PDB file of C-alpha atoms in Angstrom:
ATOM      1  CA  MET U   1      -0.005   0.146  -0.102  1.00  0.00           C
ATOM      2  CA  THR U   2       1.213   3.373  -0.937  1.00  0.00           C
ATOM      3  CA  ILE U   3       0.397   6.807   0.363  1.00  0.00           C
ATOM      4  CA  ARG U   4      -2.044   8.701  -1.941  1.00  0.00           C
ATOM      5  CA  ARG U   5      -1.016  12.263  -0.825  1.00  0.00           C
ATOM      6  CA  MET U   6      -0.011  14.707   2.461  1.00  0.00           C
ATOM      7  CA  ASP U   7      -3.788  15.983   3.241  1.00  0.00           C
ATOM      8  CA  ASN U   8      -2.400  18.849   5.577  1.00  0.00           C
ATOM      9  CA  VAL U   9      -0.653  20.066   8.493  1.00  0.00           C
ATOM     10  CA  LEU U  10      -2.528  21.122  11.664  1.00  0.00           C
ATOM     11  CA  ILE U  11      -1.219  24.254  13.330  1.00  0.00           C
ATOM     12  CA  VAL U  12      -2.429  25.268  16.852  1.00  0.00           C
ATOM     13  CA  VAL U  13      -2.799  28.501  17.298  1.00  0.00           C
ATOM     14  CA  GLU U  14      -4.235  31.412  19.622  1.00  0.00           C
ATOM     15  CA  ASP U  15      -5.077  34.043  17.150  1.00  0.00           C
ATOM     16  CA  LEU U  16      -6.916  32.428  14.415  1.00  0.00           C
ATOM     17  CA  ASP U  17      -7.527  35.264  12.356  1.00  0.00           C
ATOM     18  CA  ALA U  18      -3.940  36.730  12.604  1.00  0.00           C
ATOM     19  CA  VAL U  19      -2.756  33.222  11.438  1.00  0.00           C
ATOM     20  CA  ILE U  20      -5.330  33.208   8.520  1.00  0.00           C
ATOM     21  CA  ALA U  21      -4.298  36.501   7.274  1.00  0.00           C
ATOM     22  CA  PHE U  22      -0.802  35.476   7.110  1.00  0.00           C
ATOM     23  CA  PHE U  23      -1.109  32.241   5.054  1.00  0.00           C
ATOM     24  CA  VAL U  24      -3.471  34.161   2.972  1.00  0.00           C
ATOM     25  CA  GLU U  25      -1.134  36.650   2.262  1.00  0.00           C
ATOM     26  CA  LEU U  26       1.658  33.987   1.655  1.00  0.00           C
ATOM     27  CA  GLY U  27      -0.981  32.923  -1.279  1.00  0.00           C
ATOM     28  CA  MET U  28      -2.984  30.007   0.267  1.00  0.00           C
ATOM     29  CA  GLU U  29      -6.739  30.297   0.006  1.00  0.00           C
ATOM     30  CA  LEU U  30      -9.104  29.848   2.653  1.00  0.00           C
ATOM     31  CA  GLU U  31     -11.504  26.877   2.521  1.00  0.00           C
ATOM     32  CA  GLY U  32     -13.380  27.504   5.459  1.00  0.00           C
ATOM     33  CA  ALA U  33     -13.390  28.757   9.006  1.00  0.00           C
ATOM     34  CA  GLY U  34     -15.912  28.318  11.875  1.00  0.00           C
ATOM     35  CA  PRO U  35     -16.462  26.072  15.228  1.00  0.00           C
ATOM     36  CA  LEU U  36     -15.588  22.267  14.708  1.00  0.00           C
ATOM     37  CA  GLU U  37     -19.157  20.671  15.916  1.00  0.00           C
ATOM     38  CA  TRP U  38     -18.507  17.216  14.892  1.00  0.00           C
ATOM     39  CA  PRO U  39     -18.576  14.910  17.920  1.00  0.00           C
ATOM     40  CA  GLY U  40     -15.997  12.519  16.511  1.00  0.00           C
ATOM     41  CA  ALA U  41     -13.415  14.953  16.610  1.00  0.00           C
ATOM     42  CA  ALA U  42     -12.688  14.707  20.576  1.00  0.00           C
ATOM     43  CA  ARG U  43     -12.336  10.824  20.049  1.00  0.00           C
ATOM     44  CA  VAL U  44      -9.907  11.450  16.736  1.00  0.00           C
ATOM     45  CA  ILE U  45      -7.711  13.507  18.478  1.00  0.00           C
ATOM     46  CA  GLY U  46      -7.724  11.833  22.446  1.00  0.00           C
ATOM     47  CA  LEU U  47      -9.165  14.902  24.188  1.00  0.00           C
ATOM     48  CA  ASP U  48     -12.356  15.018  26.277  1.00  0.00           C
ATOM     49  CA  ASP U  49     -15.540  18.110  25.627  1.00  0.00           C
ATOM     50  CA  VAL U  50     -13.293  19.711  22.872  1.00  0.00           C
ATOM     51  CA  ARG U  51     -14.310  23.095  21.610  1.00  0.00           C
ATOM     52  CA  GLN U  52     -12.527  24.550  18.723  1.00  0.00           C
ATOM     53  CA  ASP U  53     -12.799  26.623  16.020  1.00  0.00           C
ATOM     54  CA  ILE U  54     -10.989  25.514  12.829  1.00  0.00           C
ATOM     55  CA  ALA U  55      -9.741  27.213   9.016  1.00  0.00           C
ATOM     56  CA  MET U  56      -8.956  25.410   6.039  1.00  0.00           C
ATOM     57  CA  LEU U  57      -6.504  26.893   4.036  1.00  0.00           C
ATOM     58  CA  ARG U  58      -4.998  25.109   0.514  1.00  0.00           C
ATOM     59  CA  VAL U  59      -2.217  25.762  -1.811  1.00  0.00           C
ATOM     60  CA  PRO U  60      -3.908  27.099  -5.196  1.00  0.00           C
ATOM     61  CA  GLY U  61      -4.269  24.655  -7.758  1.00  0.00           C
ATOM     62  CA  GLY U  62      -2.960  21.890  -5.355  1.00  0.00           C
ATOM     63  CA  PRO U  63      -3.372  19.195  -3.093  1.00  0.00           C
ATOM     64  CA  GLY U  64      -1.576  20.515  -0.123  1.00  0.00           C
ATOM     65  CA  ARG U  65      -3.716  22.469   2.820  1.00  0.00           C
ATOM     66  CA  VAL U  66      -2.902  23.865   6.208  1.00  0.00           C
ATOM     67  CA  GLU U  67      -5.428  23.380   9.194  1.00  0.00           C
ATOM     68  CA  LEU U  68      -5.601  25.792  11.754  1.00  0.00           C
ATOM     69  CA  ALA U  69      -7.145  25.279  15.266  1.00  0.00           C
ATOM     70  CA  ARG U  70      -7.942  27.542  18.087  1.00  0.00           C
ATOM     71  CA  PHE U  71      -8.914  25.476  21.124  1.00  0.00           C
ATOM     72  CA  HIS U  72     -11.566  26.817  23.737  1.00  0.00           C
ATOM     73  CA  GLN U  73     -11.691  23.873  25.511  1.00  0.00           C
ATOM     74  CA  PRO U  74      -8.972  22.426  26.509  1.00  0.00           C
ATOM     75  CA  LYS U  75      -6.798  25.267  26.432  1.00  0.00           C
ATOM     76  CA  ALA U  76      -3.791  24.975  24.364  1.00  0.00           C
ATOM     77  CA  ILE U  77      -0.439  24.182  25.809  1.00  0.00           C
ATOM     78  CA  THR U  78       2.655  26.914  25.330  1.00  0.00           C
ATOM     79  CA  PRO U  79       5.623  24.659  24.582  1.00  0.00           C
ATOM     80  CA  GLU U  80       9.042  26.247  25.380  1.00  0.00           C
ATOM     81  CA  PRO U  81      10.987  27.923  24.725  1.00  0.00           C
ATOM     82  CA  ARG U  82       8.126  29.384  22.129  1.00  0.00           C
ATOM     83  CA  ASP U  83      10.487  30.672  19.622  1.00  0.00           C
ATOM     84  CA  ALA U  84      12.151  27.113  19.348  1.00  0.00           C
ATOM     85  CA  PRO U  85      15.403  26.899  17.150  1.00  0.00           C
ATOM     86  CA  ALA U  86      15.579  24.734  13.724  1.00  0.00           C
ATOM     87  CA  ASN U  87      17.283  22.230  15.818  1.00  0.00           C
ATOM     88  CA  THR U  88      14.314  21.349  18.251  1.00  0.00           C
ATOM     89  CA  LEU U  89      13.076  18.116  18.229  1.00  0.00           C
ATOM     90  CA  GLY U  90       9.668  18.083  16.600  1.00  0.00           C
ATOM     91  CA  LEU U  91       7.967  19.771  13.403  1.00  0.00           C
ATOM     92  CA  ARG U  92       9.978  23.012  12.855  1.00  0.00           C
ATOM     93  CA  ARG U  93       8.370  24.438   9.621  1.00  0.00           C
ATOM     94  CA  VAL U  94       6.779  24.308   6.661  1.00  0.00           C
ATOM     95  CA  MET U  95       7.732  24.829   2.918  1.00  0.00           C
ATOM     96  CA  PHE U  96       6.488  26.558   0.374  1.00  0.00           C
ATOM     97  CA  ALA U  97       7.574  26.673  -3.264  1.00  0.00           C
ATOM     98  CA  VAL U  98       7.087  30.900  -4.433  1.00  0.00           C
ATOM     99  CA  ASP U  99       7.667  32.452  -7.561  1.00  0.00           C
ATOM    100  CA  ASP U 100       9.487  35.807  -6.209  1.00  0.00           C
ATOM    101  CA  ILE U 101      10.896  34.927  -2.558  1.00  0.00           C
ATOM    102  CA  GLU U 102      11.579  38.696  -2.370  1.00  0.00           C
ATOM    103  CA  ASP U 103       7.950  39.653  -2.897  1.00  0.00           C
ATOM    104  CA  VAL U 104       6.874  37.221  -0.410  1.00  0.00           C
ATOM    105  CA  VAL U 105       9.294  38.054   2.282  1.00  0.00           C
ATOM    106  CA  ALA U 106       7.940  41.820   1.891  1.00  0.00           C
ATOM    107  CA  ARG U 107       4.258  41.071   1.989  1.00  0.00           C
ATOM    108  CA  LEU U 108       4.689  38.825   4.901  1.00  0.00           C
ATOM    109  CA  ARG U 109       6.689  41.340   7.117  1.00  0.00           C
ATOM    110  CA  ALA U 110       3.618  43.465   7.092  1.00  0.00           C
ATOM    111  CA  HIS U 111       2.036  40.770   8.919  1.00  0.00           C
ATOM    112  CA  GLY U 112       4.951  40.917  11.760  1.00  0.00           C
ATOM    113  CA  ALA U 113       7.068  37.965  10.032  1.00  0.00           C
ATOM    114  CA  GLU U 114      10.662  38.175  10.193  1.00  0.00           C
ATOM    115  CA  LEU U 115      13.274  36.378   8.686  1.00  0.00           C
ATOM    116  CA  VAL U 116      14.806  33.756  10.530  1.00  0.00           C
ATOM    117  CA  GLY U 117      18.380  34.174   9.015  1.00  0.00           C
ATOM    118  CA  GLU U 118      18.665  35.206   5.418  1.00  0.00           C
ATOM    119  CA  ILE U 119      17.744  34.470   2.125  1.00  0.00           C
ATOM    120  CA  VAL U 120      20.515  32.265   0.861  1.00  0.00           C
ATOM    121  CA  GLN U 121      21.087  30.179  -2.784  1.00  0.00           C
ATOM    122  CA  PHE U 122      21.543  26.555  -2.953  1.00  0.00           C
ATOM    123  CA  GLU U 123      23.741  25.818  -6.131  1.00  0.00           C
ATOM    124  CA  ASN U 124      21.977  27.106  -9.011  1.00  0.00           C
ATOM    125  CA  ILE U 125      18.858  25.576  -8.218  1.00  0.00           C
ATOM    126  CA  TYR U 126      16.855  27.635  -5.086  1.00  0.00           C
ATOM    127  CA  ARG U 127      16.646  30.505  -3.400  1.00  0.00           C
ATOM    128  CA  LEU U 128      15.443  29.639   0.316  1.00  0.00           C
ATOM    129  CA  CYS U 129      14.608  31.583   3.518  1.00  0.00           C
ATOM    130  CA  TYR U 130      12.869  30.736   6.703  1.00  0.00           C
ATOM    131  CA  VAL U 131      10.270  33.212   7.887  1.00  0.00           C
ATOM    132  CA  ARG U 132       9.144  33.486  11.614  1.00  0.00           C
ATOM    133  CA  GLY U 133       5.020  34.742  11.395  1.00  0.00           C
ATOM    134  CA  PRO U 134       2.323  35.344  14.098  1.00  0.00           C
ATOM    135  CA  GLU U 135       2.688  32.993  17.050  1.00  0.00           C
ATOM    136  CA  ASP U 136       6.280  32.192  15.947  1.00  0.00           C
ATOM    137  CA  ILE U 137       5.116  29.791  12.982  1.00  0.00           C
ATOM    138  CA  VAL U 138       7.727  29.010  10.616  1.00  0.00           C
ATOM    139  CA  VAL U 139       7.647  28.640   7.202  1.00  0.00           C
ATOM    140  CA  GLY U 140      10.263  28.183   4.658  1.00  0.00           C
ATOM    141  CA  LEU U 141      10.067  29.601   1.602  1.00  0.00           C
ATOM    142  CA  ALA U 142      11.827  27.967  -2.011  1.00  0.00           C
ATOM    143  CA  GLU U 143      12.111  30.029  -4.971  1.00  0.00           C
ATOM    144  CA  GLN U 144      13.394  27.260  -7.840  1.00  0.00           C
ATOM    145  CA  LEU U 145      16.159  29.079  -9.895  1.00  0.00           C
ATOM    146  CA  GLY U 146      16.251  28.936 -14.039  1.00  0.00           C
TER     147      GLY U 146
END
């Protein structure tokens, strides 16, 4: 049996509207947002008495999605340190292919994003960078050259 596709990545957030705006500015399209009212959700994630709002964003013309969740109950737990460096165990970033890395970084800065390091070139293949956005969410950007 093989994997068909990666469906989505979940990011738990506090300020759902700010993070939606960040990903929309990145170029994702909002599929929908609102309270998750499916009773089976608590059983899937292994928590009791769950109340949450979710938003689903998709890559235009592609299969990739980012799901955002804001928990009202139980309250979300903040990891320490909040702005963990790239060598911290666990999921550190999600990378997106972009057409113009300079333009994307400039637009994301308007939403409070900052470069983690700098924009660098990998051989004659890519220009790459990490950007830290709202709630310390790190996204990688890759602009293919040539």
